CSV table of C-alpha atoms in Angstrom, one decimal:
chain,number,residue,atom,x,y,z
A,1,MET,CA,0.0,0.0,0.0
A,2,SER,CA,1.3,3.5,-0.8
A,3,THR,CA,1.4,6.2,1.8
A,4,VAL,CA,-0.6,9.4,2.1
A,5,SER,CA,1.5,12.4,1.4
A,6,GLN,CA,-1.1,15.1,2.4
A,7,THR,CA,-4.4,15.3,4.2
A,8,VAL,CA,-6.8,14.1,1.5
A,9,ILE,CA,-10.5,13.7,2.4
A,10,ASP,CA,-12.7,11.4,0.3
A,11,ILE,CA,-16.1,12.9,0.0
A,12,ILE,CA,-18.6,10.2,-1.0
A,13,ALA,CA,-21.7,10.8,-3.1
A,14,GLY,CA,-24.0,8.1,-4.4
A,15,ALA,CA,-27.5,9.6,-4.9
A,16,ARG,CA,-29.0,12.9,-5.7
A,17,PRO,CA,-29.6,14.0,-2.1
A,18,ASN,CA,-25.9,13.4,-1.4
A,19,PHE,CA,-24.9,16.1,-3.8
A,20,MET,CA,-27.0,18.7,-2.0
A,21,LYS,CA,-25.4,17.7,1.3
A,22,ILE,CA,-21.8,17.7,0.1
A,23,ALA,CA,-21.9,21.0,-1.9
A,24,PRO,CA,-21.5,23.3,1.1
A,25,ILE,CA,-18.6,21.2,2.4
A,26,ILE,CA,-16.8,21.3,-0.9
A,27,ARG,CA,-17.4,25.1,-1.2
A,28,ALA,CA,-16.0,25.6,2.3
A,29,LEU,CA,-12.9,23.4,1.6
A,30,ASP,CA,-12.3,25.4,-1.6
A,31,GLU,CA,-12.5,28.7,0.3
A,32,ARG,CA,-10.1,27.5,3.0
A,33,LYS,CA,-7.7,26.2,0.3
A,34,ALA,CA,-7.7,29.6,-1.4
A,35,ALA,CA,-6.9,31.1,2.1
A,36,GLY,CA,-4.0,28.7,2.6
A,37,GLY,CA,-5.8,25.8,4.2
A,38,ARG,CA,-4.1,22.4,3.9
A,39,LEU,CA,-7.1,20.1,3.6
A,40,ARG,CA,-7.7,18.6,0.1
A,41,TYR,CA,-10.6,16.5,-1.1
A,42,ARG,CA,-11.3,13.7,-3.6
A,43,LEU,CA,-14.9,13.6,-4.8
A,44,VAL,CA,-15.9,9.9,-5.2
A,45,HIS,CA,-19.2,9.2,-7.0
A,46,THR,CA,-20.1,5.6,-6.4
A,47,GLY,CA,-22.6,5.5,-9.4
A,48,GLN,CA,-25.3,4.1,-7.2
A,49,HIS,CA,-27.9,6.4,-8.8
A,50,TYR,CA,-26.5,7.6,-12.1
A,51,ASP,CA,-28.2,9.4,-15.0
A,52,ALA,CA,-25.9,11.3,-17.2
A,53,ARG,CA,-28.3,14.2,-17.9
A,54,MET,CA,-29.7,14.5,-14.3
A,55,SER,CA,-26.2,14.1,-12.7
A,56,GLY,CA,-24.8,16.8,-15.1
A,57,ASP,CA,-27.7,19.1,-14.3
A,58,PHE,CA,-27.1,18.7,-10.5
A,59,LEU,CA,-23.4,19.2,-10.7
A,60,GLU,CA,-23.8,22.3,-12.8
A,61,GLN,CA,-26.7,23.8,-10.8
A,62,LEU,CA,-25.0,23.2,-7.4
A,63,GLY,CA,-21.6,24.5,-8.6
A,64,LEU,CA,-19.9,21.1,-8.0
A,65,PRO,CA,-16.8,19.9,-9.8
A,66,MET,CA,-16.9,16.7,-11.8
A,67,PRO,CA,-16.1,13.7,-9.6
A,68,ASP,CA,-12.5,12.7,-9.3
A,69,VAL,CA,-13.5,9.1,-9.3
A,70,ASN,CA,-16.7,7.3,-10.5
A,71,LEU,CA,-16.9,3.8,-9.2
A,72,ASP,CA,-19.7,3.2,-11.7
A,73,VAL,CA,-21.4,0.4,-9.7
A,74,GLY,CA,-24.8,0.6,-11.6
A,75,SER,CA,-28.0,-0.9,-10.2
A,76,GLY,CA,-28.7,-4.2,-8.3
A,77,SER,CA,-30.2,-5.6,-5.2
A,78,GLN,CA,-29.3,-4.1,-1.8
A,79,ALA,CA,-26.7,-6.8,-1.3
A,80,GLU,CA,-25.3,-6.6,-4.8
A,81,LEU,CA,-25.0,-2.8,-4.6
A,82,THR,CA,-23.3,-2.9,-1.2
A,83,ALA,CA,-20.8,-5.6,-2.3
A,84,ALA,CA,-19.9,-3.7,-5.6
A,85,ILE,CA,-19.4,-0.4,-3.8
A,86,MET,CA,-17.3,-2.0,-1.1
A,87,THR,CA,-15.1,-3.9,-3.5
A,88,ARG,CA,-14.5,-0.9,-5.8
A,89,TYR,CA,-13.9,1.6,-3.0
A,90,GLU,CA,-11.6,-0.7,-1.2
A,91,ARG,CA,-9.6,-1.1,-4.4
A,92,LEU,CA,-9.3,2.7,-4.7
A,93,LEU,CA,-8.1,3.0,-1.1
A,94,LEU,CA,-5.5,0.3,-1.5
A,95,ASP,CA,-4.2,1.9,-4.6
A,96,ARG,CA,-4.6,5.6,-3.6
A,97,PRO,CA,-5.3,5.9,0.1
A,98,SER,CA,-6.9,8.9,1.7
A,99,SER,CA,-6.7,10.4,5.2
A,100,LEU,CA,-10.5,10.3,5.9
A,101,CYS,CA,-13.7,8.9,4.4
A,102,LEU,CA,-16.5,11.5,4.8
A,103,VAL,CA,-19.9,10.1,4.1
A,104,VAL,CA,-23.3,11.9,4.1
A,105,GLY,CA,-26.9,10.8,4.7
A,106,ASP,CA,-28.2,7.3,4.7
A,107,VAL,CA,-27.9,5.7,1.2
A,108,THR,CA,-26.3,2.4,0.6
A,109,SER,CA,-23.1,4.1,-0.6
A,110,THR,CA,-22.8,5.8,2.8
A,111,MET,CA,-22.8,2.5,4.7
A,112,ALA,CA,-20.7,0.5,2.1
A,113,CYS,CA,-17.9,3.1,1.9
A,114,ALA,CA,-17.8,3.5,5.6
A,115,ILE,CA,-17.3,-0.3,6.0
A,116,ALA,CA,-14.6,-0.5,3.3
A,117,ALA,CA,-12.7,2.4,4.8
A,118,GLN,CA,-12.6,1.1,8.3
A,119,LYS,CA,-11.4,-2.3,7.0
A,120,VAL,CA,-8.3,-0.7,5.6
A,121,HIS,CA,-7.9,1.6,8.6
A,122,VAL,CA,-9.1,4.8,7.1
A,123,PRO,CA,-11.2,6.7,9.7
A,124,VAL,CA,-14.8,7.7,8.9
A,125,ALA,CA,-16.7,10.9,9.5
A,126,HIS,CA,-20.5,10.9,9.1
A,127,VAL,CA,-22.5,14.0,8.1
A,128,GLU,CA,-26.1,13.8,9.2
A,129,ALA,CA,-25.2,11.2,11.9
A,130,GLY,CA,-27.6,10.1,14.6
A,131,ILE,CA,-31.0,10.5,12.9
A,132,ARG,CA,-33.3,7.6,13.6
A,133,SER,CA,-36.8,6.7,12.5
A,134,GLY,CA,-37.0,3.5,14.6
A,135,ASP,CA,-38.4,1.7,11.5
A,136,TRP,CA,-36.1,-1.3,10.6
A,137,GLY,CA,-38.3,-1.9,7.6
A,138,MET,CA,-36.6,1.0,5.9
A,139,PRO,CA,-33.2,0.2,4.3
A,140,GLU,CA,-32.1,3.7,5.1
A,141,GLU,CA,-32.5,3.0,8.9
A,142,ILE,CA,-30.2,0.0,8.6
A,143,ASN,CA,-27.7,2.1,6.7
A,144,ARG,CA,-27.8,4.8,9.4
A,145,MET,CA,-27.3,2.3,12.3
A,146,VAL,CA,-24.4,0.4,10.6
A,147,THR,CA,-22.6,3.6,9.6
A,148,ASP,CA,-22.9,5.2,13.0
A,149,ALA,CA,-21.7,2.0,14.6
A,150,ILE,CA,-18.3,2.3,12.8
A,151,THR,CA,-18.0,6.1,12.6
A,152,ASN,CA,-15.1,8.0,14.3
A,153,TRP,CA,-16.6,11.5,14.1
A,154,PHE,CA,-20.2,12.5,14.0
A,155,PHE,CA,-21.6,15.7,12.4
A,156,THR,CA,-25.2,16.2,13.5
A,157,THR,CA,-28.2,18.3,12.4
A,158,SER,CA,-30.1,18.4,15.7
A,159,GLU,CA,-29.9,17.9,19.4
A,160,THR,CA,-32.3,14.9,18.9
A,161,ALA,CA,-29.6,13.2,16.8
A,162,ASN,CA,-27.0,14.1,19.5
A,163,ASP,CA,-29.2,12.4,22.1
A,164,ASN,CA,-29.6,9.3,20.0
A,165,LEU,CA,-25.8,9.0,19.7
A,166,ARG,CA,-25.2,9.6,23.4
A,167,ARG,CA,-27.6,6.9,24.3
A,168,ALA,CA,-25.6,4.6,22.0
A,169,GLY,CA,-22.5,5.4,24.1
A,170,ILE,CA,-20.8,8.0,21.9
A,171,GLU,CA,-18.6,10.5,23.8
A,172,ASN,CA,-19.3,14.2,23.5
A,173,ASP,CA,-15.8,14.9,22.1
A,174,ARG,CA,-16.7,12.8,19.0
A,175,LEU,CA,-20.0,14.8,18.4
A,176,PHE,CA,-20.1,18.0,16.4
A,177,PHE,CA,-23.5,19.7,16.3
A,178,VAL,CA,-23.1,21.7,13.0
A,179,GLY,CA,-26.6,22.1,11.6
A,180,ASN,CA,-27.9,20.9,8.2
A,181,THR,CA,-25.8,21.1,5.0
A,182,MET,CA,-28.9,20.5,2.9
A,183,ILE,CA,-30.2,23.8,4.2
A,184,ASP,CA,-26.9,25.5,3.4
A,185,THR,CA,-27.5,24.5,-0.2
A,186,LEU,CA,-31.1,25.7,-0.2
A,187,LEU,CA,-30.3,29.1,1.2
A,188,ALA,CA,-27.3,29.5,-1.1
A,189,HIS,CA,-29.5,29.0,-4.2
A,190,MET,CA,-32.8,30.5,-3.1
A,191,ASP,CA,-32.4,33.5,-5.3
A,192,ARG,CA,-31.6,31.3,-8.3
A,193,LEU,CA,-34.7,29.1,-8.1
A,194,ARG,CA,-36.6,29.1,-11.4
A,195,PRO,CA,-39.8,27.7,-12.7
A,196,PRO,CA,-39.8,24.5,-14.7
A,197,ALA,CA,-40.4,24.6,-18.5
A,198,PHE,CA,-44.0,23.3,-18.0
A,199,TRP,CA,-45.0,26.1,-15.6
A,200,ASP,CA,-47.0,28.2,-18.1
A,201,GLU,CA,-48.2,25.2,-20.0
A,202,HIS,CA,-50.2,23.9,-17.0
A,203,GLY,CA,-51.3,27.4,-15.8
A,204,LEU,CA,-49.4,27.1,-12.5
A,205,ARG,CA,-49.7,30.1,-10.2
A,206,LYS,CA,-47.9,30.8,-6.9
A,207,GLY,CA,-49.9,29.3,-4.0
A,208,GLY,CA,-52.3,27.7,-6.4
A,209,TYR,CA,-51.1,24.2,-6.8
A,210,PHE,CA,-49.7,21.2,-4.9
A,211,VAL,CA,-46.5,19.1,-5.2
A,212,VAL,CA,-46.5,15.4,-4.6
A,213,THR,CA,-43.5,13.0,-4.3
A,214,LEU,CA,-44.1,9.3,-3.4
A,215,HIS,CA,-41.7,6.4,-3.7
A,216,ARG,CA,-41.8,4.4,-0.5
A,217,PRO,CA,-42.7,0.7,-1.1
A,218,SER,CA,-45.5,0.9,1.5
A,219,ASN,CA,-47.2,3.7,-0.6
A,220,VAL,CA,-46.5,2.8,-4.2
A,221,ASP,CA,-45.7,-0.9,-4.6
A,222,ALA,CA,-49.3,-2.2,-4.3
A,223,GLY,CA,-51.5,-0.9,-7.1
A,224,SER,CA,-54.8,-1.0,-5.2
A,225,SER,CA,-53.6,1.0,-2.2
A,226,PHE,CA,-51.6,3.4,-4.4
A,227,ALA,CA,-54.8,4.0,-6.4
A,228,CYS,CA,-56.7,4.8,-3.2
A,229,LEU,CA,-54.0,7.2,-2.1
A,230,LEU,CA,-54.0,9.0,-5.5
A,231,LYS,CA,-57.8,9.3,-5.4
A,232,ALA,CA,-57.6,10.9,-1.9
A,233,ILE,CA,-55.0,13.3,-3.3
A,234,GLY,CA,-57.1,14.2,-6.3
A,235,GLU,CA,-60.2,14.8,-4.3
A,236,GLY,CA,-58.5,16.4,-1.3
A,237,THR,CA,-56.7,19.0,-3.4
A,238,ARG,CA,-60.0,20.2,-4.8
A,239,ASP,CA,-59.1,20.1,-8.4
A,240,LEU,CA,-56.1,22.4,-8.0
A,241,PRO,CA,-53.2,21.4,-10.3
A,242,THR,CA,-51.0,18.8,-8.5
A,243,VAL,CA,-47.5,18.4,-9.8
A,244,PHE,CA,-46.1,14.8,-9.4
A,245,PRO,CA,-42.4,14.3,-10.3
A,246,VAL,CA,-42.4,10.5,-10.8
A,247,HIS,CA,-39.7,8.4,-9.2
A,248,PRO,CA,-38.7,5.3,-11.4
A,249,ARG,CA,-40.0,3.0,-8.7
A,250,THR,CA,-43.4,4.8,-8.7
A,251,ARG,CA,-43.7,4.8,-12.4
A,252,LYS,CA,-43.8,1.0,-12.6
A,253,THR,CA,-47.0,0.9,-10.5
A,254,LEU,CA,-48.4,4.0,-12.0
A,255,GLU,CA,-48.4,2.6,-15.5
A,256,ALA,CA,-50.5,-0.3,-14.5
A,257,LEU,CA,-53.3,1.9,-13.1
A,258,GLU,CA,-56.4,2.4,-15.2
A,259,SER,CA,-58.0,5.5,-13.8
A,260,LEU,CA,-56.1,8.5,-12.4
A,261,PRO,CA,-57.3,11.9,-11.0
A,262,THR,CA,-57.4,14.5,-13.8
A,263,ASN,CA,-55.7,17.2,-11.8
A,264,LEU,CA,-52.5,15.2,-11.3
A,265,ILE,CA,-49.6,16.5,-13.6
A,266,PHE,CA,-47.1,13.7,-14.0
A,267,VAL,CA,-43.6,15.0,-14.9
A,268,GLU,CA,-40.0,13.6,-14.9
A,269,PRO,CA,-37.8,14.1,-11.8
A,270,GLN,CA,-36.8,17.8,-11.8
A,271,PRO,CA,-33.4,19.4,-11.5
A,272,TYR,CA,-32.6,21.1,-8.2
A,273,LEU,CA,-33.5,24.7,-9.0
A,274,GLU,CA,-36.7,23.8,-10.7
A,275,PHE,CA,-37.9,21.4,-8.1
A,276,ASN,CA,-37.3,23.7,-5.2
A,277,TYR,CA,-39.0,26.6,-7.1
A,278,LEU,CA,-42.1,24.3,-7.3
A,279,VAL,CA,-41.8,23.5,-3.5
A,280,ARG,CA,-41.3,27.1,-2.5
A,281,HIS,CA,-44.4,28.4,-4.2
A,282,ALA,CA,-46.7,25.4,-3.6
A,283,LYS,CA,-49.8,25.6,-1.5
A,284,ALA,CA,-48.5,22.5,0.2
A,285,VAL,CA,-46.4,19.4,-0.4
A,286,ILE,CA,-47.5,15.8,0.0
A,287,THR,CA,-44.6,13.4,0.3
A,288,ASP,CA,-43.0,10.3,1.8
A,289,SER,CA,-39.5,11.7,1.6
A,290,GLY,CA,-37.4,12.8,4.5
A,291,GLY,CA,-35.2,15.5,3.0
A,292,ILE,CA,-38.1,17.4,1.4
A,293,THR,CA,-39.6,17.9,4.9
A,294,GLU,CA,-36.5,19.8,5.9
A,295,GLU,CA,-36.7,22.1,2.9
A,296,THR,CA,-40.4,22.8,3.4
A,297,THR,CA,-39.7,23.6,7.0
A,298,VAL,CA,-37.2,26.3,6.1
A,299,MET,CA,-39.4,27.7,3.3
A,300,GLY,CA,-42.5,27.7,5.5
A,301,VAL,CA,-44.5,25.5,3.2
A,302,PRO,CA,-47.1,23.2,4.7
A,303,CYS,CA,-45.9,19.6,4.4
A,304,MET,CA,-47.9,16.3,4.8
A,305,THR,CA,-45.8,13.2,5.2
A,306,LEU,CA,-47.4,9.9,4.3
A,307,ARG,CA,-45.4,7.7,6.6
A,308,ASN,CA,-45.8,6.4,10.2
A,309,THR,CA,-42.4,7.6,11.4
A,310,THR,CA,-39.8,10.2,10.7
A,311,GLU,CA,-36.1,10.4,11.3
A,312,ARG,CA,-36.4,14.2,11.3
A,313,PRO,CA,-38.8,15.0,14.2
A,314,GLU,CA,-37.7,18.6,14.3
A,315,THR,CA,-39.6,19.2,11.1
A,316,VAL,CA,-42.7,18.3,13.1
A,317,SER,CA,-41.9,19.7,16.5
A,318,VAL,CA,-40.5,23.0,15.1
A,319,GLY,CA,-41.3,23.0,11.4
A,320,THR,CA,-44.3,22.9,9.1
A,321,ASN,CA,-44.4,19.1,8.7
A,322,GLU,CA,-47.0,16.6,10.0
A,323,ILE,CA,-46.8,12.8,10.0
A,324,LEU,CA,-50.1,11.4,8.7
A,325,GLY,CA,-49.5,7.7,8.2
A,326,THR,CA,-50.6,5.9,5.1
A,327,ASP,CA,-54.3,5.9,5.5
A,328,PRO,CA,-55.9,8.1,2.8
A,329,ALA,CA,-58.6,9.3,5.3
A,330,ASN,CA,-55.9,11.0,7.3
A,331,LEU,CA,-54.7,12.9,4.3
A,332,SER,CA,-58.3,14.0,3.4
A,333,ARG,CA,-58.7,15.4,6.9
A,334,ALA,CA,-55.3,17.2,6.8
A,335,LEU,CA,-56.2,18.8,3.4
A,336,ASP,CA,-59.5,20.0,4.9
A,337,ARG,CA,-57.6,21.7,7.7
A,338,LEU,CA,-55.2,23.3,5.2
A,339,PHE,CA,-58.1,24.7,3.1
A,340,ALA,CA,-59.7,25.9,6.4
A,341,GLY,CA,-56.5,28.0,7.0
A,342,SER,CA,-55.6,26.2,10.3
A,343,TRP,CA,-52.2,24.7,9.3
A,344,LYS,CA,-49.4,25.6,11.7
A,345,LYS,CA,-46.8,28.3,10.8
A,346,GLY,CA,-43.7,26.5,12.0
A,347,GLY,CA,-40.2,27.8,12.7
A,348,ILE,CA,-36.6,27.0,11.7
A,349,PRO,CA,-34.5,24.5,13.8
A,350,ALA,CA,-31.3,25.6,15.5
A,351,LEU,CA,-28.2,26.1,13.3
A,352,TRP,CA,-30.1,25.6,10.1
A,353,ASP,CA,-28.6,28.9,9.0
A,354,GLY,CA,-26.4,28.2,6.0
A,355,ARG,CA,-23.1,27.9,7.9
A,356,SER,CA,-23.0,24.1,8.5
A,357,GLY,CA,-20.4,23.4,5.8
A,358,ALA,CA,-18.0,26.0,7.3
A,359,ARG,CA,-18.5,24.5,10.7
A,360,ILE,CA,-17.7,21.0,9.4
A,361,VAL,CA,-14.5,22.2,7.7
A,362,ALA,CA,-13.4,24.1,10.8
A,363,ALA,CA,-13.9,20.9,12.8
A,364,LEU,CA,-11.9,18.8,10.3
A,365,GLU,CA,-9.0,21.3,10.4
A,366,ASP,CA,-8.9,20.8,14.2
A,367,LEU,CA,-9.0,17.0,13.8
A,368,PHE,CA,-6.3,17.1,11.2
A,369,PRO,CA,-3.8,19.8,12.2
A,370,SER,CA,-0.7,20.5,10.3
């Protein structure tokens, strides 16, 4: 094995949300480098989710460089994907070792690269550590738990995450409460958000439409229950246009359905600036995603989450989000409350202020002094 000649941090990205989370860290590292800082990074794209057009859009819109390395693992089952990422990342580390593996979020790439790094004695830092839904039926929950079990340093988004880690026996000197890098990205690009190409075509007006994103197996895999959910959305939104960027998993079930509400507007997954423009100006968002609940919280947009649990409780206790479960009747009642004008206003959680990336880099400079 060759030796490390300088402090090189591998920054791992595997799926679209990862790029939103790493962008502020890369920006802060570049700023520190320009000011004489000694930390360097290597951007490693695992290829877990890769679409040339969409990846290119994301990199350009977020101001990210092209990846230094693309492991190009492609698709596969959970086990196949994990094995491919571990094998290829291990090979990279043995050939060209780094000083630290920095992983973000809870995708398979996060867990797999953390394992591979520790096996060859490269320490791991986890951004967005400590969040928990308590639902072991979610692959992401397993990824979070495994990653945090072998992480050296934990960068957290909330005191709830800190408490989860402390209960697991993590010492305070390994915890860094830094805030939320996804919100750094949102705030940095808020003035650049722009309407999608279909905005005028569908007569969309600010505050006069809904946004829907659904991809969880419990919501979209069974055609009959998915159809009931869509019916509740169509009726509950009272014929207002409802924009639905369709996840590939969702599309498979959607194509088999015979009757769909006429106010649903099915579109391809949107680039970052266009999607968040839609969210910012929506009357409300209906989703089963986690990250979107953070963005709606900061933008003050009502959010209805069709899940039984959340790994981001601050979006409920502080923000504009509510957990409704998967029963369509709950959604109908929530939409009635929205139209009655009784949805909560919400606030912004602590340290979700656009400076999380800078805090992370400052901590890394302390951990890796010259």
